[in-house]
Coordinates of C-alpha atoms in Angstrom, one line a residue:
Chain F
X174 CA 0.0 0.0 0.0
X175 CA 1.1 3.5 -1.0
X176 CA 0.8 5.6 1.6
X177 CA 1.7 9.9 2.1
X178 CA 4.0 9.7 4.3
X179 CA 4.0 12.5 7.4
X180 CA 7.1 14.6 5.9
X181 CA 5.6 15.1 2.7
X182 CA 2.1 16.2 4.4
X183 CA 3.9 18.8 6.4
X184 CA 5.6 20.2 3.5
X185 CA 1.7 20.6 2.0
X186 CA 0.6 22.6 5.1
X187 CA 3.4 24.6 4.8
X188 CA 3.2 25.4 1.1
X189 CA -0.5 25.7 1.7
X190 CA 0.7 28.7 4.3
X191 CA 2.7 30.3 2.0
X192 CA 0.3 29.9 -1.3
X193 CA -2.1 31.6 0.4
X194 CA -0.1 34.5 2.3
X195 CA 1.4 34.7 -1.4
X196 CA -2.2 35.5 -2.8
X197 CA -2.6 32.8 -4.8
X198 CA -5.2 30.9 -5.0
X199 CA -4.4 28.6 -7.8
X200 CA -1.4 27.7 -6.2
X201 CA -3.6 27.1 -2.8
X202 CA -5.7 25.0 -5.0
X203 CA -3.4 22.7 -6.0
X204 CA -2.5 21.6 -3.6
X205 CA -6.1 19.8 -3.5
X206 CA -7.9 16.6 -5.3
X207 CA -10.4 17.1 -7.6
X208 CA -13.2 15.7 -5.6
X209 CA -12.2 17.3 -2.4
X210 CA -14.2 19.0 0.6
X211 CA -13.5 21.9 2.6
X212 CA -15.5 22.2 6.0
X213 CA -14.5 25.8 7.1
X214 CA -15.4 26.1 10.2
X215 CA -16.2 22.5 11.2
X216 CA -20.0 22.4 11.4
X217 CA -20.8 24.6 9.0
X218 CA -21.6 23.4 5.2
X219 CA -19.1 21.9 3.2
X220 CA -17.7 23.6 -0.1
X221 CA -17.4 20.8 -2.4
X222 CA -15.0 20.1 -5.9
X223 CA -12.5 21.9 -7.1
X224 CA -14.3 25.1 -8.5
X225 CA -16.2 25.5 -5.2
X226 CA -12.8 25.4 -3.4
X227 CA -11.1 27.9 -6.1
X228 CA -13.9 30.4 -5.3
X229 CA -13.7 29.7 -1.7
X230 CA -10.1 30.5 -1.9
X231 CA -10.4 33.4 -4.3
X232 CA -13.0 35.0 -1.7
X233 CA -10.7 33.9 1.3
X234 CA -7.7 36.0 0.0
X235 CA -9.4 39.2 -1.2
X236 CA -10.3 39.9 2.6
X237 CA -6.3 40.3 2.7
X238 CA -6.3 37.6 5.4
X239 CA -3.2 36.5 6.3
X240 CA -2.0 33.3 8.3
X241 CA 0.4 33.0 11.2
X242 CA 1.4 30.0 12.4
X243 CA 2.0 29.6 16.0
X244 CA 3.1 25.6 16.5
X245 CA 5.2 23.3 14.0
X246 CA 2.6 21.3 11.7
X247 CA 1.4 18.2 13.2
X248 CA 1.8 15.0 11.7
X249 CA -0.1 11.2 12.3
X250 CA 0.3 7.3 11.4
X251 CA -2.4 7.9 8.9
X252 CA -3.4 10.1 6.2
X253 CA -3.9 13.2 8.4
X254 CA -1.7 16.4 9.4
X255 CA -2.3 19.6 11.1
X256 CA -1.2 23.4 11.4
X257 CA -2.0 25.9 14.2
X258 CA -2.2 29.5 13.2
X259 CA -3.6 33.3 13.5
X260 CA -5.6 34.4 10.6
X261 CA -5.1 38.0 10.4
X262 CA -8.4 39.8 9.1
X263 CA -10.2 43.0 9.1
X264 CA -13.9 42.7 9.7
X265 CA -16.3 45.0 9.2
X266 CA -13.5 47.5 9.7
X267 CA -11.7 46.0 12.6
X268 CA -8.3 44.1 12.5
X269 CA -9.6 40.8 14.0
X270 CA -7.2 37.5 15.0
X271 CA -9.0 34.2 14.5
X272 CA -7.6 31.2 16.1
X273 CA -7.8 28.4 14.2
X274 CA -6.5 24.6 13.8
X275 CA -6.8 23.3 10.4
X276 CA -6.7 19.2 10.1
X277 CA -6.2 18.2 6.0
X278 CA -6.8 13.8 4.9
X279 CA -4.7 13.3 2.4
X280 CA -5.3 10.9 -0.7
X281 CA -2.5 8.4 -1.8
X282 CA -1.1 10.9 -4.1
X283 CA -0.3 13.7 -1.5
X284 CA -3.5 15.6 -2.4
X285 CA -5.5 17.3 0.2
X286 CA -9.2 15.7 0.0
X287 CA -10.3 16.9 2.9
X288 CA -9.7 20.2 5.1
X289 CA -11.2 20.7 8.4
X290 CA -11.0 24.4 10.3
X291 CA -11.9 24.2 13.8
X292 CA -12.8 27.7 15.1
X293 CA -15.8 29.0 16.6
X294 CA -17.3 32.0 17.3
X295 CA -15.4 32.9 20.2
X296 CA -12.0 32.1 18.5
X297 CA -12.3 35.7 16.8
X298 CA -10.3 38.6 19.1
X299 CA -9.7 42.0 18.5
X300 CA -6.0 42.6 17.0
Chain J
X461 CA -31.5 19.8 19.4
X462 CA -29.5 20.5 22.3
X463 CA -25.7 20.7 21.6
X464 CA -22.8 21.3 23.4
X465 CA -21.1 25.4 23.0
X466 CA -17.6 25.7 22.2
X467 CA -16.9 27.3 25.6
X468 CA -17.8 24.2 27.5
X469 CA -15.8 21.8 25.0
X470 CA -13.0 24.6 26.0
X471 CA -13.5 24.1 29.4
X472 CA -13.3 20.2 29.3
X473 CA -10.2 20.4 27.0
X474 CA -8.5 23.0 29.6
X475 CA -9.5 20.1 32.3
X476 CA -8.4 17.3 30.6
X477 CA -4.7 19.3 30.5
X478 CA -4.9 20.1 34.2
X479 CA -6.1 16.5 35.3
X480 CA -3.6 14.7 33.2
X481 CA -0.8 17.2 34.4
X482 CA -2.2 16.2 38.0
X483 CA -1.8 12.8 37.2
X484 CA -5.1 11.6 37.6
X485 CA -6.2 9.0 35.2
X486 CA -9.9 9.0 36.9
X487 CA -10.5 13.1 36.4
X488 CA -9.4 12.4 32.9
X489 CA -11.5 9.9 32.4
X490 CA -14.6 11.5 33.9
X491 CA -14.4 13.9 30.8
X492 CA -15.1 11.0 28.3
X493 CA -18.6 9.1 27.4
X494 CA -18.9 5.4 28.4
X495 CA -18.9 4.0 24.5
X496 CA -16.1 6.7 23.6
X497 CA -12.8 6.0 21.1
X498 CA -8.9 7.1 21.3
X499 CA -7.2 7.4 18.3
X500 CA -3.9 8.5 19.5
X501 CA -1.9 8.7 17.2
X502 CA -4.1 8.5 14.2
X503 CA -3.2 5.6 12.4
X504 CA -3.3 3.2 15.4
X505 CA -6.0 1.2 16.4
X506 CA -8.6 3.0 18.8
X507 CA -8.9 2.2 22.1
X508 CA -12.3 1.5 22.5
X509 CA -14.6 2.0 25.8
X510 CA -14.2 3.3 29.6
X511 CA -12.3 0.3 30.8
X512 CA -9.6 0.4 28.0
X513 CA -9.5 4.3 28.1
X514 CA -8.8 3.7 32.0
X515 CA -5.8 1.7 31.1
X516 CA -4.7 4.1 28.2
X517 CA -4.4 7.2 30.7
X518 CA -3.1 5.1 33.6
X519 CA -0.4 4.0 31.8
X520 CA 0.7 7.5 29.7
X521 CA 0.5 9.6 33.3
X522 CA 2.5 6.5 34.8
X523 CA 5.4 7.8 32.4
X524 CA 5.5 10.9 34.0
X525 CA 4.5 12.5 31.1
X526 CA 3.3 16.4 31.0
X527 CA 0.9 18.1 28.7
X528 CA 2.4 22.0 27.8
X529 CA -0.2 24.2 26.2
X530 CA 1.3 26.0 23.2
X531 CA -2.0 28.1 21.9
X532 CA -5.7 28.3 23.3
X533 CA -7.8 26.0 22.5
X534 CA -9.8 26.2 19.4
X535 CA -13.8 25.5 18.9
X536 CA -15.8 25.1 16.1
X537 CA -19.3 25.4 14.9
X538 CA -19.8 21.7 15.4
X539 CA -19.5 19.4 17.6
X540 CA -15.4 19.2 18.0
X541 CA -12.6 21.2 18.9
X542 CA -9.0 21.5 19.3
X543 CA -5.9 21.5 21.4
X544 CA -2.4 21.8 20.6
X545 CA 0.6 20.8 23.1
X546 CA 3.8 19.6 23.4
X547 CA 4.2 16.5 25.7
X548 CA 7.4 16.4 27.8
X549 CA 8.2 12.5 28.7
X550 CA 11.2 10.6 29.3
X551 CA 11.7 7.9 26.6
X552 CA 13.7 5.1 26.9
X553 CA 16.0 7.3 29.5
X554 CA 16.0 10.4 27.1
X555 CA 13.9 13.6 27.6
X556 CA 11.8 14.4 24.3
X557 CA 9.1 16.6 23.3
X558 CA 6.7 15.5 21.4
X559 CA 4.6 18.0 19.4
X560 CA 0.6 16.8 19.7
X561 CA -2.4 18.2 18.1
X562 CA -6.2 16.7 19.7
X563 CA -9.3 16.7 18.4
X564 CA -12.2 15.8 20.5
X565 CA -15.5 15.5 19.5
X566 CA -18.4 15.7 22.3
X567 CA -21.8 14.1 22.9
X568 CA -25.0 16.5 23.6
X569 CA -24.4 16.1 27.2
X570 CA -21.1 17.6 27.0
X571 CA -18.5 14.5 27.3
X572 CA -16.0 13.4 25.1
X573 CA -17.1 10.6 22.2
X574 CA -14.0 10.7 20.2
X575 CA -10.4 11.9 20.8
X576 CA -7.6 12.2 18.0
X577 CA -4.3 12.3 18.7
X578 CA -2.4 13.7 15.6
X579 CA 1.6 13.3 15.9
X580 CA 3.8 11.2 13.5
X581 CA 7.4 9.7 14.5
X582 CA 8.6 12.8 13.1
X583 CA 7.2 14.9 15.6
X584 CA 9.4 13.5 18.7
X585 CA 12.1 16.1 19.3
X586 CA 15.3 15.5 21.8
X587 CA 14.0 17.8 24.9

């Protein structure tokens, strides 16, 4: 069985990090499978396929969000890695800091097929 | 539907750090459902039900291991949220830290169903 293994997951999250603080959300996107889901925040609807998820994305960076991360990404025996990180936002005019964990499944390729943000109301602070 | 707020699965997540650090297997335990699973790390078999959770905790706190906070914890709008930590443990005589990311997923009455333990070999640093 071919399996990601947890270094080449990391290097995802990270390049996800940089793709989006980079603007790009093509470059974001690639980094996911075709038929993947994005659950952001957890409990909330999921965005579906890869031209939900480029629209997602394209919507995500023109807020001028950035991401900070605060702990090295995460790894697992599995198919699963996480990062830990600040988004940095304005909302409705005020600079807001969202904590947030993202957890990202891999597919047997190395493509994200399905991302997870856990944050929740009260995970948004004034900057 | 009654379901559980992200500032009480905050709470139990902040307890489940304090009783482990305490080294009390049975306060830990308290914070989980009867029928609940422990994926720790993701990849290994769970550990399924109270008796074997018992066993699980009994043993890791018998290490002497400790559970540092690196960030708050994170909700979500579901049913799950989010801690991230570094473990501090002696392993086979040598101090390590071990760089953990949890996800806990809670029942309507506020206890724990599921717990995921995401960390890869790769994620065990000399201390």
């Amino acid at each position: 069985m071919t399996m990601v293994d947890s270094a080449t997951m990391k290097a995802a999250l990270r390049e996800y990090v940089e793709a989006f603080n980079a603007g790009d959300a093509a470059r974001v996107c690639a980094l996911y499978a075709d038929h993947a889901t994005v659950e952001d925040p957890v409990g909330a609807p999921r965005v579906e396929g890869r031209a939900a998820i480029e629209a997602f994305y394209a919507g995500a960076i023109k807020t001028g969000a950035r991401l900070a991360l605060v702990a090295p990404p995460r790894g697992s025996h599995g198919r699963s890695a996480s990062i830990t990180f600040q988004v940095q936002v304005t909302m409705n005019g005020h600079a807001v800091k969202i904590d947030v964990t993202d957890v990202m499944t891999f597919d047997d390729s190395g493509k994200i097929e399905r991302m997870q943000a856990f944050w929740a109301p009260d995970d948004v602070h004034p900057a």
